[in-house]
Short mmCIF file of C-alpha atoms in Angstrom, two decimals:
data_model
loop_
_atom_site.label_atom_id
_atom_site.label_comp_id
_atom_site.label_asym_id
_atom_site.label_seq_id
_atom_site.Cartn_x
_atom_site.Cartn_y
_atom_site.Cartn_z
CA UNK A 142 0.35 0.08 0.18
CA UNK A 143 1.59 3.16 -1.11
CA UNK A 144 2.48 6.13 1.74
CA UNK A 145 2.38 9.71 1.78
CA UNK A 146 5.03 11.69 1.28
CA UNK A 147 4.71 12.98 4.83
CA UNK A 148 2.40 12.42 7.54
CA UNK A 149 -0.99 14.48 8.54
CA UNK A 150 -3.28 14.15 10.91
CA UNK A 151 -6.49 13.05 9.95
CA UNK A 152 -8.20 15.15 12.15
CA UNK A 153 -6.46 18.59 11.12
CA UNK A 154 -9.58 20.95 10.94
CA UNK A 155 -9.79 22.55 7.01
CA UNK A 156 -8.25 25.53 7.83
CA UNK A 157 -4.79 23.67 8.91
CA UNK A 158 -5.13 21.01 6.43
CA UNK A 159 -5.44 23.57 3.41
CA UNK A 160 -2.44 25.66 5.00
CA UNK A 161 -0.97 22.57 5.42
CA UNK A 162 -1.40 21.54 1.48
CA UNK A 163 0.41 25.91 0.85
CA UNK A 164 2.84 24.64 3.19
CA UNK A 165 3.46 21.34 1.05
CA UNK A 166 3.36 23.47 -1.92
CA UNK A 167 5.53 25.82 -1.11
CA UNK A 168 8.24 23.78 -0.94
CA UNK A 169 8.28 22.98 3.36
CA UNK A 170 8.28 19.57 3.66
CA UNK A 171 10.38 16.94 2.56
CA UNK A 172 9.96 15.42 -1.67
CA UNK A 173 7.58 18.39 -2.76
CA UNK A 174 9.58 21.63 -4.26
CA UNK A 175 8.70 24.11 -5.19
CA UNK A 176 9.66 23.15 -9.32
CA UNK A 177 6.86 19.79 -8.98
CA UNK A 178 4.57 21.74 -6.78
CA UNK A 179 4.13 24.04 -10.26
CA UNK A 180 4.62 20.84 -13.20
CA UNK A 181 1.96 19.44 -11.18
CA UNK A 182 -0.90 22.31 -11.65
CA UNK A 183 -0.88 21.91 -15.53
CA UNK A 184 -1.02 19.86 -18.63
CA UNK A 185 -4.44 18.09 -17.23
CA UNK A 186 -7.46 17.07 -18.76
CA UNK A 187 -10.57 18.63 -18.94
CA UNK A 188 -13.09 15.25 -17.26
CA UNK A 189 -15.58 17.45 -16.49
CA UNK A 190 -19.27 14.38 -18.09
CA UNK A 191 -22.03 16.36 -19.69
CA UNK A 192 -25.55 14.41 -20.65
CA UNK A 193 -25.37 12.52 -17.82
CA UNK A 194 -28.72 10.27 -17.40
CA UNK A 195 -30.75 10.17 -13.81
CA UNK A 196 -30.27 7.51 -12.01
CA UNK A 197 -32.54 4.84 -11.45
CA UNK A 198 -34.46 5.67 -8.72
CA UNK A 199 -34.07 9.22 -8.90
CA UNK A 200 -37.70 9.75 -8.99
CA UNK A 201 -38.13 7.66 -6.40
CA UNK A 202 -35.87 9.52 -3.65
CA UNK A 203 -38.13 12.79 -5.16
CA UNK A 204 -41.36 10.81 -3.30
CA UNK A 205 -40.01 10.52 -0.67
CA UNK A 206 -37.86 13.65 0.46
CA UNK A 207 -41.57 15.54 -0.72
CA UNK A 208 -43.29 13.02 1.93
CA UNK A 209 -40.36 14.55 4.99
CA UNK A 210 -40.92 17.64 3.25
CA UNK A 211 -45.10 17.55 4.21
CA UNK A 212 -44.26 16.12 7.71
CA UNK A 213 -42.03 19.08 8.75
CA UNK A 214 -43.37 21.76 7.04
CA UNK A 215 -41.62 24.65 8.29
CA UNK A 216 -38.37 23.20 9.76
CA UNK A 217 -34.62 22.53 7.74
CA UNK A 218 -33.86 19.01 7.35
CA UNK A 219 -30.57 17.79 7.71
CA UNK A 220 -29.33 14.60 7.11
CA UNK A 221 -25.66 13.20 7.29
CA UNK A 222 -24.02 10.85 5.02
CA UNK A 223 -21.17 10.41 7.58
CA UNK A 224 -17.69 10.85 7.18
CA UNK A 225 -15.15 7.53 6.92
CA UNK A 226 -14.05 5.92 9.73
CA UNK A 227 -10.47 4.82 10.72
CA UNK A 228 -10.18 1.31 11.28
CA UNK A 229 -6.30 1.38 11.81
CA UNK A 230 -3.87 4.18 12.46
CA UNK A 231 -3.62 5.77 9.01
CA UNK A 232 -6.63 3.18 7.13
CA UNK A 233 -10.29 3.57 7.14
CA UNK A 234 -13.07 1.38 6.79
CA UNK A 235 -14.88 0.80 3.88
CA UNK A 236 -17.53 3.77 3.96
CA UNK A 237 -20.84 3.57 3.36
CA UNK A 238 -23.10 6.07 3.74
CA UNK A 239 -26.35 6.64 6.34
CA UNK A 240 -29.25 4.86 5.05
CA UNK A 241 -31.33 8.10 6.19
CA UNK A 242 -29.28 9.93 3.86
CA UNK A 243 -29.18 7.32 1.11
CA UNK A 244 -32.36 6.27 0.55
CA UNK A 245 -33.15 9.88 0.74
CA UNK A 246 -31.02 11.30 -2.15
CA UNK A 247 -29.80 8.09 -3.49
CA UNK A 248 -26.23 9.16 -3.44
CA UNK A 249 -22.98 7.53 -1.28
CA UNK A 250 -20.56 9.62 -1.47
CA UNK A 251 -18.65 10.16 2.21
CA UNK A 252 -19.77 13.98 4.00
CA UNK A 253 -22.31 14.03 1.92
CA UNK A 254 -25.34 15.87 3.88
CA UNK A 255 -28.93 16.08 1.84
CA UNK A 256 -29.75 19.76 4.14
CA UNK A 257 -33.85 20.81 2.90
CA UNK A 258 -34.77 24.08 2.94
CA UNK A 259 -38.30 25.04 4.51
CA UNK A 260 -39.71 27.84 1.94
CA UNK A 261 -43.77 29.20 1.63
CA UNK A 262 -44.62 26.03 0.14
CA UNK A 263 -42.74 23.29 1.12
CA UNK A 264 -38.33 22.78 1.34
CA UNK A 265 -35.96 23.24 -1.49
CA UNK A 266 -33.61 20.74 -1.31
CA UNK A 267 -30.16 21.07 -1.77
CA UNK A 268 -27.39 18.42 -1.70
CA UNK A 269 -23.78 19.24 -0.11
CA UNK A 270 -21.31 17.25 -1.05
CA UNK A 271 -17.22 17.30 -2.07
CA UNK A 272 -16.19 19.10 -5.43
CA UNK A 273 -13.79 17.47 -7.38
CA UNK A 274 -9.87 17.38 -6.25
CA UNK A 275 -8.17 21.79 -6.46
CA UNK A 276 -5.70 21.07 -8.89
CA UNK A 277 -4.45 24.98 -8.66
CA UNK A 278 -3.11 24.21 -4.95
CA UNK A 279 -2.12 20.89 -5.61
CA UNK A 280 -5.71 18.67 -2.86
CA UNK A 281 -5.97 16.35 -5.53
CA UNK A 282 -2.01 14.92 -4.96
CA UNK A 283 -0.96 16.00 -1.56
CA UNK A 284 -4.22 15.57 0.64
CA UNK A 285 -4.87 11.47 1.38
CA UNK A 286 -8.01 12.42 0.73
CA UNK A 287 -7.41 13.53 -2.45
CA UNK A 288 -9.00 11.71 -6.18
CA UNK A 289 -5.10 10.78 -7.23
CA UNK A 290 -5.84 8.75 -3.81
CA UNK A 291 -8.78 7.29 -3.83
CA UNK A 292 -10.17 8.25 -6.88
CA UNK A 293 -12.61 10.42 -8.40
CA UNK A 294 -15.50 12.27 -7.55
CA UNK A 295 -18.28 13.41 -9.55
CA UNK A 296 -18.03 17.28 -9.69
CA UNK A 297 -21.75 19.44 -8.27
CA UNK A 298 -22.25 20.15 -11.79
CA UNK A 299 -22.37 16.17 -13.03
CA UNK A 300 -24.24 15.52 -8.67
CA UNK A 301 -26.63 17.55 -10.13
CA UNK A 302 -27.45 15.96 -13.36
CA UNK A 303 -27.50 12.48 -11.23
CA UNK A 304 -29.77 12.57 -8.67
CA UNK A 305 -31.80 15.67 -9.76
CA UNK A 306 -30.79 17.98 -6.36
CA UNK A 307 -29.44 21.06 -7.00
CA UNK A 308 -26.02 20.57 -5.19
CA UNK A 309 -23.50 23.09 -2.66
CA UNK A 310 -19.99 22.94 -1.55
CA UNK A 311 -20.00 20.71 1.75
CA UNK A 312 -17.28 22.93 3.34
CA UNK A 313 -18.60 25.56 3.06
CA UNK A 314 -22.41 23.76 5.23
CA UNK A 315 -20.88 24.00 8.36
CA UNK A 316 -20.13 27.48 9.03
CA UNK A 317 -24.13 28.24 7.84
CA UNK A 318 -25.33 26.05 9.62
CA UNK A 319 -24.52 28.13 12.91
CA UNK A 320 -25.68 31.26 11.63
CA UNK A 321 -28.73 29.61 10.37
CA UNK A 322 -31.24 30.36 12.19
CA UNK A 323 -34.78 29.11 12.52
CA UNK A 324 -36.43 25.81 13.35
CA UNK A 325 -34.36 22.63 12.81
CA UNK A 326 -34.80 19.13 12.77
CA UNK A 327 -31.21 16.68 12.76
CA UNK A 328 -30.74 12.55 11.73
CA UNK A 329 -27.50 12.43 14.66
CA UNK A 330 -24.95 9.69 15.11
CA UNK A 331 -23.07 9.97 11.45
CA UNK A 332 -21.58 13.37 10.98
CA UNK A 333 -19.38 15.02 14.70
CA UNK A 334 -18.63 18.21 12.13
CA UNK A 335 -22.46 18.68 11.46
CA UNK A 336 -24.35 18.22 14.87
CA UNK A 337 -21.18 20.30 17.12
CA UNK A 338 -22.83 23.23 14.50
CA UNK A 339 -26.30 22.52 15.27
CA UNK A 340 -25.37 22.30 18.96
CA UNK A 341 -27.39 25.40 19.96
CA UNK A 342 -30.38 24.26 18.31
CA UNK A 343 -31.50 21.53 17.76
CA UNK A 344 -32.97 18.49 20.95
CA UNK A 345 -32.83 14.90 21.10
CA UNK A 346 -35.70 14.77 21.95
CA UNK A 347 -37.36 15.95 17.96
CA UNK A 348 -34.76 14.87 16.42
CA UNK A 349 -35.61 11.11 17.62
CA UNK A 350 -38.73 12.32 15.91
CA UNK A 351 -37.00 12.62 12.32
CA UNK A 352 -35.23 9.34 12.83
CA UNK A 353 -38.66 7.38 13.89
CA UNK A 354 -40.53 9.24 10.63
CA UNK A 355 -37.76 8.34 8.09
CA UNK A 356 -37.72 4.49 9.28
CA UNK A 357 -41.66 4.41 9.27
CA UNK A 358 -41.30 6.01 6.17
CA UNK A 359 -39.53 2.52 5.51
CA UNK A 360 -41.92 -0.05 6.00
CA UNK A 361 -43.48 -0.22 3.03
CA UNK A 362 -41.37 -0.66 -0.07
CA UNK A 363 -41.32 0.82 -3.50
CA UNK A 364 -41.30 0.03 -6.65
CA UNK A 365 -37.23 0.45 -6.98
CA UNK A 366 -37.00 -0.94 -3.69
CA UNK A 367 -38.59 -4.50 -4.22
CA UNK A 368 -36.74 -4.74 -7.49
CA UNK A 369 -33.54 -4.46 -5.21
CA UNK A 370 -34.28 -6.78 -2.70
CA UNK A 371 -35.76 -9.15 -5.57
CA UNK A 372 -33.00 -8.70 -7.11
CA UNK A 373 -30.27 -8.83 -3.74
CA UNK A 374 -32.32 -12.33 -2.80
CA UNK A 375 -31.77 -13.87 -6.42
CA UNK A 376 -27.21 -13.28 -6.53
CA UNK A 377 -27.60 -14.34 -3.03
CA UNK A 378 -29.49 -17.94 -4.08
CA UNK A 379 -26.03 -17.38 -6.20
CA UNK A 380 -24.11 -17.11 -3.74
CA UNK A 381 -25.30 -20.17 -1.75
CA UNK A 382 -24.54 -22.53 -4.36
CA UNK A 383 -21.16 -20.95 -4.78
CA UNK A 384 -20.77 -22.64 -1.14
CA UNK A 385 -21.79 -26.27 -1.49
CA UNK A 386 -19.46 -25.96 -4.82
CA UNK A 387 -16.63 -25.60 -2.64
CA UNK A 388 -18.29 -27.76 0.36
CA UNK A 389 -15.04 -29.72 0.09
CA UNK A 390 -12.61 -27.58 0.24
CA UNK A 391 -14.04 -25.92 3.20
CA UNK A 392 -13.73 -29.52 5.18
CA UNK A 393 -10.53 -28.74 4.01
CA UNK A 394 -9.93 -25.74 6.23
CA UNK A 395 -12.83 -24.10 8.27
CA UNK A 396 -15.28 -21.81 7.76
CA UNK A 397 -13.60 -18.92 6.62
CA UNK A 398 -13.76 -20.62 3.37
CA UNK A 399 -17.10 -21.12 3.68
CA UNK A 400 -17.42 -16.82 4.17
CA UNK A 401 -14.77 -16.23 1.34
CA UNK A 402 -16.17 -17.86 -1.18
CA UNK A 403 -19.92 -15.96 -0.07
CA UNK A 404 -17.82 -12.55 0.01
CA UNK A 405 -16.93 -12.75 -3.54
CA UNK A 406 -19.85 -13.27 -5.07
CA UNK A 407 -21.22 -10.71 -2.73
CA UNK A 408 -18.69 -7.97 -4.44
CA UNK A 409 -18.81 -9.05 -8.13
CA UNK A 410 -22.71 -8.84 -8.30
CA UNK A 411 -23.52 -5.87 -5.74
CA UNK A 412 -21.82 -3.52 -3.38
CA UNK A 413 -21.21 -5.88 0.11
CA UNK A 414 -22.54 -8.27 2.40
CA UNK A 415 -25.87 -6.35 4.46
CA UNK A 416 -24.17 -7.43 7.42
CA UNK A 417 -21.56 -10.28 8.85
CA UNK A 418 -21.73 -14.24 7.74
CA UNK A 419 -23.27 -16.50 9.83
CA UNK A 420 -21.51 -19.58 8.57
CA UNK A 421 -22.08 -21.85 11.38
CA UNK A 422 -20.94 -25.41 11.37
CA UNK A 423 -21.80 -27.96 13.76
CA UNK A 424 -22.56 -26.93 17.33
CA UNK A 425 -21.94 -22.98 15.90
CA UNK A 426 -24.95 -22.73 14.68
CA UNK A 427 -26.67 -23.14 17.88
CA UNK A 428 -24.51 -19.45 18.60
CA UNK A 429 -27.49 -17.45 16.78
CA UNK A 430 -24.87 -14.65 14.90
CA UNK A 431 -21.81 -16.71 14.90
CA UNK A 432 -19.92 -14.54 12.97
CA UNK A 433 -16.02 -15.05 14.11
CA UNK A 434 -16.69 -18.65 10.53
CA UNK A 435 -13.04 -19.88 12.50
CA UNK A 436 -13.85 -23.43 13.31
CA UNK A 437 -13.80 -26.84 11.03
CA UNK A 438 -16.18 -28.36 8.57
CA UNK A 439 -17.03 -31.70 9.19
CA UNK A 440 -18.56 -34.59 7.21
CA UNK A 441 -21.19 -35.24 8.90
CA UNK A 442 -22.30 -32.67 10.77
CA UNK A 443 -24.70 -28.80 9.23
CA UNK A 444 -23.95 -26.11 7.82
CA UNK A 445 -26.80 -23.45 9.63
CA UNK A 446 -25.20 -20.29 6.06
CA UNK A 447 -27.27 -17.32 6.85
CA UNK A 448 -25.88 -14.92 4.52
CA UNK A 449 -27.50 -11.48 2.82
CA UNK A 450 -25.93 -9.83 -0.66
CA UNK A 451 -26.15 -6.22 -0.88
CA UNK A 452 -27.15 -5.12 -4.07
CA UNK A 453 -24.95 -1.75 -5.21
CA UNK A 454 -27.76 0.57 -3.46
CA UNK A 455 -27.44 -0.83 -0.57
CA UNK A 456 -30.72 -2.75 -0.74
CA UNK A 457 -29.19 -6.16 1.42
CA UNK A 458 -30.59 -10.16 0.83
CA UNK A 459 -31.48 -11.85 4.38
CA UNK A 460 -31.98 -15.68 3.44
CA UNK A 461 -30.43 -18.99 5.82
CA UNK A 462 -30.63 -22.52 4.12
CA UNK A 463 -29.14 -25.79 7.34
CA UNK A 464 -27.59 -27.84 4.71
CA UNK A 465 -26.19 -31.38 5.42
CA UNK A 466 -22.18 -30.85 4.90
CA UNK A 467 -21.59 -33.99 3.15
CA UNK A 468 -25.22 -33.68 1.61
CA UNK A 469 -27.28 -36.46 3.05
CA UNK A 470 -29.11 -35.80 6.70
CA UNK A 471 -28.97 -38.02 8.62
CA UNK A 472 -32.42 -39.35 10.69
CA UNK A 473 -31.85 -37.24 13.54
CA UNK A 474 -30.88 -33.89 11.77
CA UNK A 475 -33.85 -34.61 9.30
CA UNK A 476 -36.88 -34.35 11.50
CA UNK A 477 -35.29 -31.79 13.38
CA UNK A 478 -35.49 -29.84 10.39
CA UNK A 479 -38.59 -30.66 8.95
CA UNK A 480 -39.95 -29.42 12.21
CA UNK A 481 -38.70 -26.47 11.64
CA UNK A 482 -39.64 -25.98 7.19
CA UNK A 483 -42.89 -27.29 9.06
CA UNK A 484 -43.09 -23.70 11.46
CA UNK A 485 -42.12 -21.38 8.17
CA UNK A 486 -44.20 -22.67 6.03
CA UNK A 487 -46.76 -21.82 8.50
CA UNK A 488 -45.30 -18.71 9.60
CA UNK A 489 -45.56 -17.86 5.69
CA UNK A 490 -49.03 -18.32 5.40
CA UNK A 491 -50.11 -16.23 7.78
CA UNK A 492 -48.17 -12.95 6.45
CA UNK A 493 -51.17 -11.68 3.92
CA UNK A 494 -52.39 -7.68 3.71
CA UNK A 495 -55.15 -7.18 7.23
CA UNK A 496 -53.54 -9.53 9.40
CA UNK A 497 -51.28 -8.68 12.57
CA UNK A 498 -47.53 -8.18 12.26
CA UNK A 499 -46.93 -10.61 15.04
CA UNK A 500 -49.10 -13.18 12.83
CA UNK A 501 -46.37 -14.89 11.62
CA UNK A 502 -44.77 -15.50 14.44
CA UNK A 503 -47.28 -16.67 16.66
CA UNK A 504 -47.79 -19.32 13.13
CA UNK A 505 -44.25 -20.90 14.21
CA UNK A 506 -43.52 -22.00 17.29
CA UNK A 507 -47.07 -22.96 17.65
CA UNK A 508 -45.30 -25.65 15.69
CA UNK A 509 -41.93 -25.40 16.75
CA UNK A 510 -44.00 -25.64 20.15
CA UNK A 511 -46.14 -29.23 18.81
CA UNK A 512 -43.33 -30.65 17.81
CA UNK A 513 -41.12 -30.17 21.36
CA UNK A 514 -44.21 -31.50 23.07
CA UNK A 515 -44.73 -34.84 21.24
CA UNK A 516 -40.75 -34.72 21.37
CA UNK A 517 -41.29 -35.08 24.77
CA UNK A 518 -39.10 -32.68 26.18
CA UNK A 519 -41.22 -30.62 28.44
CA UNK A 520 -42.48 -33.33 30.44
CA UNK A 521 -46.18 -33.20 30.29
CA UNK A 522 -47.08 -30.15 29.68
CA UNK A 523 -49.42 -29.04 26.61
CA UNK A 524 -48.22 -27.27 24.13
CA UNK A 525 -50.65 -24.43 25.16
CA UNK A 526 -49.45 -24.36 28.99
CA UNK A 527 -45.89 -24.49 26.81
CA UNK A 528 -47.32 -21.42 24.81
CA UNK A 529 -48.35 -19.45 27.89
CA UNK A 530 -45.13 -19.51 29.66
CA UNK A 531 -42.97 -19.49 27.43
CA UNK A 532 -41.06 -23.02 27.65
CA UNK A 533 -40.81 -23.49 24.37
CA UNK A 534 -38.47 -20.32 24.26
CA UNK A 535 -34.85 -22.11 25.26
CA UNK A 536 -34.48 -23.71 22.36
CA UNK A 537 -36.33 -21.89 19.64
CA UNK A 538 -34.50 -18.33 20.84
CA UNK A 539 -35.51 -15.69 19.08
CA UNK A 540 -38.82 -13.85 17.13
CA UNK A 541 -39.41 -15.30 13.67
CA UNK A 542 -38.82 -12.27 11.49
CA UNK A 543 -37.73 -8.59 10.92
CA UNK A 544 -38.51 -6.37 8.21
CA UNK A 545 -35.94 -6.17 5.63
CA UNK A 546 -34.83 -2.97 3.71
CA UNK A 547 -32.13 -1.00 2.83
CA UNK A 548 -30.86 -2.19 6.89
CA UNK A 549 -30.41 -6.31 7.05
CA UNK A 550 -33.24 -5.65 10.75
CA UNK A 551 -34.51 -2.21 8.63
CA UNK A 552 -36.94 0.10 10.83
CA UNK A 553 -36.12 -0.70 13.79
CA UNK A 554 -36.58 2.96 14.68
CA UNK A 555 -40.26 2.66 14.33
CA UNK A 556 -42.52 2.95 16.81
CA UNK A 557 -43.78 -0.15 18.71
CA UNK A 558 -47.29 0.78 17.31
CA UNK A 559 -46.24 0.58 13.33
CA UNK A 560 -45.03 -2.50 12.97
CA UNK A 561 -44.77 -5.27 15.79
CA UNK A 562 -48.28 -4.13 16.62
CA UNK A 563 -49.06 -2.83 13.54
CA UNK A 564 -50.78 -4.30 9.94
CA UNK A 565 -48.68 -5.68 6.95
CA UNK A 566 -49.23 -4.65 3.89
CA UNK A 567 -48.33 -4.79 0.70
CA UNK A 568 -45.15 -3.73 -0.43
CA UNK A 569 -43.33 -4.89 3.40
CA UNK A 570 -41.13 -6.68 3.38
CA UNK A 571 -40.24 -9.34 6.25
CA UNK A 572 -37.89 -12.04 6.56
CA UNK A 573 -39.63 -15.91 8.26
CA UNK A 574 -36.99 -17.75 10.39
CA UNK A 575 -38.18 -20.35 12.63
CA UNK A 576 -35.38 -22.38 13.88
CA UNK A 577 -33.86 -24.77 16.65
CA UNK A 578 -31.21 -24.90 18.62
CA UNK A 579 -29.71 -27.85 20.71
CA UNK A 580 -27.23 -26.63 22.93
CA UNK A 581 -23.95 -28.25 23.07
CA UNK A 582 -23.83 -28.22 27.45
CA UNK A 583 -27.73 -28.85 27.53
CA UNK A 584 -27.87 -31.52 29.63
CA UNK A 585 -32.19 -31.36 29.49
CA UNK A 586 -32.24 -33.24 26.23
CA UNK A 587 -30.96 -35.84 24.49
CA UNK A 588 -27.23 -35.93 24.11
CA UNK A 589 -28.16 -37.18 20.24
CA UNK A 590 -30.47 -33.69 19.99
CA UNK A 591 -27.15 -31.46 21.53
CA UNK A 592 -24.86 -29.33 19.41
CA UNK A 593 -27.62 -29.93 16.44
CA UNK A 594 -28.61 -25.98 15.86
CA UNK A 595 -31.43 -25.67 12.02
CA UNK A 596 -32.78 -22.21 10.72
CA UNK A 597 -34.38 -21.70 7.92
CA UNK A 598 -34.92 -18.41 6.45
CA UNK A 599 -36.21 -16.41 3.79
CA UNK A 600 -37.75 -12.90 2.40
CA UNK A 601 -40.96 -11.92 1.92
CA UNK A 602 -43.24 -9.99 -0.04
CA UNK A 603 -46.70 -9.12 0.98
CA UNK A 604 -48.78 -8.64 -1.45
CA UNK A 605 -52.12 -7.64 -3.23
CA UNK A 606 -53.73 -10.77 -2.54
CA UNK A 607 -51.10 -13.22 -0.02
CA UNK A 608 -47.11 -12.55 -0.14
CA UNK A 609 -44.22 -13.89 -2.61
CA UNK A 610 -40.90 -15.44 -1.40
CA UNK A 611 -38.53 -13.59 -3.12
CA UNK A 612 -35.46 -16.17 -1.53
CA UNK A 613 -37.74 -19.27 -3.55
CA UNK A 614 -34.18 -20.21 -6.57
CA UNK A 615 -33.19 -21.60 -2.79
CA UNK A 616 -34.97 -25.27 -2.51
CA UNK A 617 -36.66 -25.91 1.33
CA UNK A 618 -37.63 -29.20 1.68
CA UNK A 619 -35.17 -31.54 3.13
CA UNK A 620 -35.25 -34.09 0.07
CA UNK A 621 -35.01 -30.90 -2.19
CA UNK A 622 -32.23 -29.75 -1.04
CA UNK A 623 -30.58 -32.66 -0.67
CA UNK A 624 -31.16 -32.67 -4.88
CA UNK A 625 -30.01 -29.56 -5.69
CA UNK A 626 -26.59 -30.19 -3.27
CA UNK A 627 -26.63 -33.54 -5.46
CA UNK A 628 -26.94 -32.08 -8.80
CA UNK A 629 -25.01 -29.19 -7.06
CA UNK A 630 -21.81 -31.09 -6.12
CA UNK A 631 -22.35 -33.52 -9.53
#
């Protein structure tokens, strides 16, 4: 990895950074002569792009901003994309724009800020962005975030064409916000500089109302979002196929071979993985969020693979399959798997417009509870008694699903009455993912159950007349799973 000519404090304020660039240009730093500084100013072609088409979701982001404007008339609204975060010393994590900002603009660049300025008849939206790197003062090659180091970014004029929003230089925004008057709301947690400029103008309660609104606005997906979620699920299915094809190599290495295999598909067909892949083999499948992925992969055991591709427009799938590593379920594995499959079938059937959000969870939990009672794991209690006491949760552990979208656990700030106590509507997308998990040290179950974990998860879209399984390209029934694996390994 190349290193800059000189060290620079990433926390240097803008004015100091400008002074640093000027000093470098004037030869006050080692390796930068006046002659080199002068040479780097000239001889560059004009690369401005013209006649750009708007991004595909531009009409949708405009409608989303209009809904936001109608909800908060007369108030300035500030939604940042966020900044780079340091991973170690002078390296950063890959940037991922805040969901709220990307949802309202379609832009994904670091340091961007959307501002809705109140007007007499609504709001005027402006996106504040970093412009092209300055070649006159040497910024493009002397600054660690200059375009020579990290790549070309769009000019403000190009951004306006793409996003359909007027664009301004974000470096002038903090001063403008500090001087602005009138009520302000901001999305917090992404840009400390913006928050500092608004310290005396915002309140936590008002900002939370903005965050909640933007979370609830995403409960019902528009046509663009549904297409993106389908794209994510299709790519994820191909990623699962990739994994099955290399299970023999995973057996020779570890769960990380599975993780890396799926990650390759996510990067080739999308932006990234939507969350840390759970590649849990053997007893690791009983740990709900096993993301260490450093354990052995053994023939005769199960692999619980919970993974999702995030598209280039930041919509993620969230799919789980539990697979016999050698391609064939043992009788006990099949019994537990088929119970989870039956529970998922009941849960999916309960997903329809007008149903209570909790219905699919209750339907799946009842099936699992009846199985646990049938297997003699709960003494003489009936299924109704077990459900009333919640005793099945020792082995079912988690809720049966959640909303899905730009965040894997989408709409997380929505109010209880509109989400978990709400009613399903066409356009909502949620996961249905029941599971049974028998911990390796659970002495309340027969020894042969211990260390077995099974989860089956699909992404379900609520439609006008019921639901559609967006991830149905992957088989679910145990015999179909075995036949599918045999073909792929074949």
